[in-house]
Tab-separated table of C-alpha atoms in Angstrom:
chain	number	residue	atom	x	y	z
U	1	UNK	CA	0.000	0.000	0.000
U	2	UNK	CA	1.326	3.779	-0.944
U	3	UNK	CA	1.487	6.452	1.529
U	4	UNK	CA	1.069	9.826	0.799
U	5	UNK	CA	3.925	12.491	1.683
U	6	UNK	CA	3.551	15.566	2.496
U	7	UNK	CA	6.338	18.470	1.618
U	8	UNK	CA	8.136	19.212	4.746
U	9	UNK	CA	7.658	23.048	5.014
U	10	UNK	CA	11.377	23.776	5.430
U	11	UNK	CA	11.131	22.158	2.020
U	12	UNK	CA	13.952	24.608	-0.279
U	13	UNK	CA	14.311	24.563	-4.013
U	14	UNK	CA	16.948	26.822	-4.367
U	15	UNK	CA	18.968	24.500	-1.834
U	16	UNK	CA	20.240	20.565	-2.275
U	17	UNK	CA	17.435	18.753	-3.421
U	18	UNK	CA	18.670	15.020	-2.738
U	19	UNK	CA	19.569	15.755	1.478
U	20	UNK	CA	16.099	17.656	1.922
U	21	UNK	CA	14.541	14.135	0.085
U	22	UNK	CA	16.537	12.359	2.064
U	23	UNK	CA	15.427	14.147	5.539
U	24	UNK	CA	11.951	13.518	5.202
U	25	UNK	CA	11.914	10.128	3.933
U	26	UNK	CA	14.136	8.897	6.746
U	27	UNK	CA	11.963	10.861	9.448
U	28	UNK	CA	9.008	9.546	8.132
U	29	UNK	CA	10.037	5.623	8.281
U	30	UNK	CA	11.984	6.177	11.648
U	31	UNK	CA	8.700	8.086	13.399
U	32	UNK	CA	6.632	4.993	11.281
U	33	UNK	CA	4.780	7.481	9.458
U	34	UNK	CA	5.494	4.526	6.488
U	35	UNK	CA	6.150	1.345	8.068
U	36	UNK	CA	8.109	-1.404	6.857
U	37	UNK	CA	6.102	-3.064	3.726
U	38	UNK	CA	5.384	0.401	2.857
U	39	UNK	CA	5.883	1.193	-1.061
U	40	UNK	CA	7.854	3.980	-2.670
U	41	UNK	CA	8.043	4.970	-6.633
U	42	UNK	CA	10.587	7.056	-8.265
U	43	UNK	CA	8.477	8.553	-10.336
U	44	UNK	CA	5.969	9.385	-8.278
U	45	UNK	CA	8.046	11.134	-5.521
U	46	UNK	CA	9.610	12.764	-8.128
U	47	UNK	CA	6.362	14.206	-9.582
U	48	UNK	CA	5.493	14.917	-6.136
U	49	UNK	CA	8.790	17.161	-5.605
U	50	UNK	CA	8.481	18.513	-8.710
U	51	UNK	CA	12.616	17.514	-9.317
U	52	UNK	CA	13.836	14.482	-11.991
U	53	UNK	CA	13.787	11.481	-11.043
U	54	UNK	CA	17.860	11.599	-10.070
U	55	UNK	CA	17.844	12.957	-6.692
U	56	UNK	CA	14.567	10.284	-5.548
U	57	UNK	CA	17.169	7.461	-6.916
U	58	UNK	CA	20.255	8.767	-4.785
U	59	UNK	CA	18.321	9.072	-1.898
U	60	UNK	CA	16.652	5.550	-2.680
U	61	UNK	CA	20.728	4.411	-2.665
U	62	UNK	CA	21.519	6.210	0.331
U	63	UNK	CA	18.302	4.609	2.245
U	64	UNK	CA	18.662	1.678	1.134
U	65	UNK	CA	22.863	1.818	2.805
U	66	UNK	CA	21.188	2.224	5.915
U	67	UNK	CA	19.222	-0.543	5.640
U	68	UNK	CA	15.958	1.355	5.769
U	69	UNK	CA	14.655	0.695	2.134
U	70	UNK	CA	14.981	-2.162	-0.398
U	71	UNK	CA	14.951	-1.399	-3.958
U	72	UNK	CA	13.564	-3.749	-6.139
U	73	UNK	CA	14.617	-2.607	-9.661
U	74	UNK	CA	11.815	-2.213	-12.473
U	75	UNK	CA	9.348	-2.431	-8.882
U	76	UNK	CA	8.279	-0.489	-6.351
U	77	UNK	CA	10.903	0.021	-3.179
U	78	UNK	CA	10.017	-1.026	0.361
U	79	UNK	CA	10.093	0.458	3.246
U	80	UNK	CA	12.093	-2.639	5.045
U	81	UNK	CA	11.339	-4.425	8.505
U	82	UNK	CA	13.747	-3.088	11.291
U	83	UNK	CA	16.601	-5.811	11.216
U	84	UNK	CA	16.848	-7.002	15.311
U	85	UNK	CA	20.689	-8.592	15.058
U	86	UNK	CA	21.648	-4.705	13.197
U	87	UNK	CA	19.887	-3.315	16.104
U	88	UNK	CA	21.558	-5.314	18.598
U	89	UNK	CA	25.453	-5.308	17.035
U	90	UNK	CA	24.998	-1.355	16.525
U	91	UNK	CA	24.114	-1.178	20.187
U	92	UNK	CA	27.010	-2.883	20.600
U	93	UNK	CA	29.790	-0.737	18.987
U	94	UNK	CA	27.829	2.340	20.378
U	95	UNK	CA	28.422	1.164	24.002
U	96	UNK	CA	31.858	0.308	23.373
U	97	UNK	CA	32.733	3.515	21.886
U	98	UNK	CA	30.715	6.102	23.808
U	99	UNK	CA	32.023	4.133	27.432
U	100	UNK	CA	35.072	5.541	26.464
U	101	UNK	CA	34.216	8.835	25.074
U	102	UNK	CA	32.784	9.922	28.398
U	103	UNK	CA	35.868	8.485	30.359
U	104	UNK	CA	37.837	10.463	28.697
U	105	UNK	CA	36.397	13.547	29.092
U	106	UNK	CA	35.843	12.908	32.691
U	107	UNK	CA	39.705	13.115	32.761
U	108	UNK	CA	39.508	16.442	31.920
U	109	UNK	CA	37.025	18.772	33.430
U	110	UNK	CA	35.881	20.750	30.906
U	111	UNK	CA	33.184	23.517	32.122
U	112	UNK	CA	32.525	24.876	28.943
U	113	UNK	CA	31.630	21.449	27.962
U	114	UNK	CA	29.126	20.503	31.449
U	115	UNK	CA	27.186	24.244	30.834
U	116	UNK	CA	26.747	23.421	27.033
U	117	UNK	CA	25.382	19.819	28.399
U	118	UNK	CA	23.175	20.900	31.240
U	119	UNK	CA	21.335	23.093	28.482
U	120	UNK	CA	20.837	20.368	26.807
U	121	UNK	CA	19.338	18.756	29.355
U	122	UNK	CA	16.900	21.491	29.748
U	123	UNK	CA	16.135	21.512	25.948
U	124	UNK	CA	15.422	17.180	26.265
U	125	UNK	CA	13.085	17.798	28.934
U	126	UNK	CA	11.065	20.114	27.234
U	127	UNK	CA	10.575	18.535	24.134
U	128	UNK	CA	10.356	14.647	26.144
U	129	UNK	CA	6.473	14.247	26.717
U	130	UNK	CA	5.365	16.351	23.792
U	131	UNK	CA	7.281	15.426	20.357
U	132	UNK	CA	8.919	11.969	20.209
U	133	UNK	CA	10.860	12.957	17.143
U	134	UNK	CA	12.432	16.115	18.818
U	135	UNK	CA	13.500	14.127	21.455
U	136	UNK	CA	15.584	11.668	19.186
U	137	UNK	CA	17.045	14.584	17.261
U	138	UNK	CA	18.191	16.080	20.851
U	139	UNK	CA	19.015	12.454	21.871
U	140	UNK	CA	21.285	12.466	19.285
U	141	UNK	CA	22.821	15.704	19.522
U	142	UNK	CA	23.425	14.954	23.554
U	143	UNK	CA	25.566	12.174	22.414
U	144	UNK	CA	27.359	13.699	19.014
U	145	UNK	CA	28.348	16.796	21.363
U	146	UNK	CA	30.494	14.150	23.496
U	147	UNK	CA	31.916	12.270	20.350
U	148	UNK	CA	32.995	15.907	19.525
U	149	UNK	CA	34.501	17.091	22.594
U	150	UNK	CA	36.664	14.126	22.665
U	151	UNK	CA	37.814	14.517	19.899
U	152	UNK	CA	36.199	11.275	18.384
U	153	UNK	CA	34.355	13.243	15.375
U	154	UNK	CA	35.458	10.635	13.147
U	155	UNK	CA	34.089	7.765	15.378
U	156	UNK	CA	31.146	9.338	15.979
U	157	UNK	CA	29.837	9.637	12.026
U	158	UNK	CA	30.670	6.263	12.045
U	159	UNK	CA	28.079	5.688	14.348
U	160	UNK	CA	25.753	7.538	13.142
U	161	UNK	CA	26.016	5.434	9.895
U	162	UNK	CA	24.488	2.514	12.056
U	163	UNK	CA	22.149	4.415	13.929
U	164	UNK	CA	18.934	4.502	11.321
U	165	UNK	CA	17.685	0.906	13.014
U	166	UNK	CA	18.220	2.150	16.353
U	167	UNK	CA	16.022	5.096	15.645
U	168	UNK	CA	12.962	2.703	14.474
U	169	UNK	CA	13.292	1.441	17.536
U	170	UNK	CA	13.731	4.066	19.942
U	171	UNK	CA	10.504	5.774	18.474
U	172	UNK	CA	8.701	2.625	18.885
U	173	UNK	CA	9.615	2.723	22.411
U	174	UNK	CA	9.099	6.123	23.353
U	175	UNK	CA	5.507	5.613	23.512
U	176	UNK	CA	6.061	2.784	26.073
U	177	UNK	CA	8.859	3.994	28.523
U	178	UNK	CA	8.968	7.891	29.022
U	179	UNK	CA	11.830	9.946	27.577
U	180	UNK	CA	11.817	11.706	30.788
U	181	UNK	CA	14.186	8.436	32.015
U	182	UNK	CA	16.483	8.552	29.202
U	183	UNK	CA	17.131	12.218	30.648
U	184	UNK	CA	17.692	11.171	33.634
U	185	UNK	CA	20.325	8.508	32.306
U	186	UNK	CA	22.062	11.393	30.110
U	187	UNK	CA	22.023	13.645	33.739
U	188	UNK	CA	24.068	11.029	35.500
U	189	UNK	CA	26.386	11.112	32.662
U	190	UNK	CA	26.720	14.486	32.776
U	191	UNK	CA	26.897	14.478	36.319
U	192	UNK	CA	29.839	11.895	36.717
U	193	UNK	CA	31.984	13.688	33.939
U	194	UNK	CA	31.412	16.892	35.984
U	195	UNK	CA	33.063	15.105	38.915
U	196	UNK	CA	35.607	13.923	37.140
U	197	UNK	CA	35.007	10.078	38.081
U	198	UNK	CA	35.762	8.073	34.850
U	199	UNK	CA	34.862	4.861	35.655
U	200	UNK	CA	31.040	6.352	37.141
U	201	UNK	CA	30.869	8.267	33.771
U	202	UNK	CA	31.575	5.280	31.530
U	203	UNK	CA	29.334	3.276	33.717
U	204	UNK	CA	26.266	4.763	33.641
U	205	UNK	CA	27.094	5.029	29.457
U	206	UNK	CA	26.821	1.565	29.274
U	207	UNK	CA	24.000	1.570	31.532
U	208	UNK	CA	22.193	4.016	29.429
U	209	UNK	CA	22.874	2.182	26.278
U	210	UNK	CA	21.984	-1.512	27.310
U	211	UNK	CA	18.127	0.065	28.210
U	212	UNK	CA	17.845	-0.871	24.671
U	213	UNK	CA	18.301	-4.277	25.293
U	214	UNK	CA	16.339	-4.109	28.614
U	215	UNK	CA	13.336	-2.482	26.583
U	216	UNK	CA	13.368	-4.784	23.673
U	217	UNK	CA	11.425	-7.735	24.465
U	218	UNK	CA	8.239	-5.856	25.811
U	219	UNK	CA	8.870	-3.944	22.504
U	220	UNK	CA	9.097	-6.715	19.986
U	221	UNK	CA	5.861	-8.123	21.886
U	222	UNK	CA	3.988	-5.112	20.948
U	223	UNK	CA	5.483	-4.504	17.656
U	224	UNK	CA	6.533	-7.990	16.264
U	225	UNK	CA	5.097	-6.894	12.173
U	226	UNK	CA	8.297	-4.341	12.068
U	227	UNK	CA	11.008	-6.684	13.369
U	228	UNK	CA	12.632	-9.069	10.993
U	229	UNK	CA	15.592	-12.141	12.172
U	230	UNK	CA	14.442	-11.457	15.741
U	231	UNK	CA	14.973	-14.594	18.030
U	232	UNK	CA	11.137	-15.821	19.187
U	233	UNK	CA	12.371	-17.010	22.600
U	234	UNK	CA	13.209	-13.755	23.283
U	235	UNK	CA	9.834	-11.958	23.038
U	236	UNK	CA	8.422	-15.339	24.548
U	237	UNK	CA	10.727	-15.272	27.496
């Protein structure tokens, strides 16, 4: 079945076509707006835009690298199923990587850095009970800031390249746990690099991160038509 989409309103033709494409397709499958099985035409978007049908194929490419879209050539493309062991191995490498990003800059103190994070803070609160997708864009912010302060830009972008089935699943859970816990989780971060205790900071990382896998099963339960190679023992458990 198609699904209508509407033009963002931020929608520019006098800037990039293909990233602005790009945006609003990937919002729309990570906030479910077109769930997996969904179908998307080339031409059609591209009528729809009113652009060829070149920048709709890149960001078809680009959607389909992060696993969010399968193109079937001479056929529609699908909106995929969220793929659980992605989910899980991305959660993985995050946890791994950001354990260590906050260590580090627990070693060093930085108050520029803790005022810059405790706005933050305020700005996640504000937006978690009212706008689900807000919160994952501040979500994600929260945690690109400390890539960046460490240093670990590079790192971090690789992340980011895995984080697409993470996202389909953190919106799916948002309207089960509140957000209002994940800022708590981030505060204690925050907190523990302000005191300059590494090991504290890099533990309640992982902590933060493996909610994912604490969440999952209740979400899976609730959700099992967007999950694809998910173990059924799991969700049966």
């Amino acid at each position: 079945m198609g699904h209508h989409i509407v033009i963002d309103d931020a929608f520019d033709r006098n800037a990039a076509i293909t990233p602005q494409i790009h945006r609003i397709l990937r919002e729309r499958i990570i906030k479910n707006d077109l769930p997996p099985g969904s179908k998307l035409s080339e031409p059609e978007l591209a009528r729809h835009y009113e652009v060829s049908r070149q920048p709709v194929r890149e960001t078809f490419i680009k959607l389909a690298e992060e696993g969010l879209v399968n193109i079937r050539p001479q056929r529609a493309t699908l909106v995929t199923k969220i793929d659980f062991e992605v989910v899980l191995q991305s959660r993985f490498v995050r946890e791994a990587v950001e354990a260590d990003i906050v260590a580090l800059l627990a070693t060093d103190g930085d108050t520029a850095l803790i005022r810059e994070l405790r706005g933050q803070l305020k700005s996640q609160t504000k937006v978690a009970k009212t706008s689900p997708l807000d919160f994952i864009n501040e979500d994600l912010k929260f945690h690109r800031t400390l890539a960046e302060a460490a240093g670990k830009d590079v790192a971090w972008k690789f992340i980011e390249s895995l984080n697409s089935q993470m996202d389909r699943v953190r919106f799916l859970s948002l309207g089960q746990f509140p957000a209002e816990k994940l800022v708590e989780e981030h505060t204690r971060v925050v907190d523990q690099i302000e005191n300059q205790d590494a090991a504290q900071a890099s533990a309640a990382m992982r902590k933060h991160l493996q909610r994912l896998i604490r969440d999952l099963p209740q979400i899976i339960r609730e959700n099992a038509e967007f999950f694809d190679r998910y173990d059924p023992e799991l969700i049966d458990s």
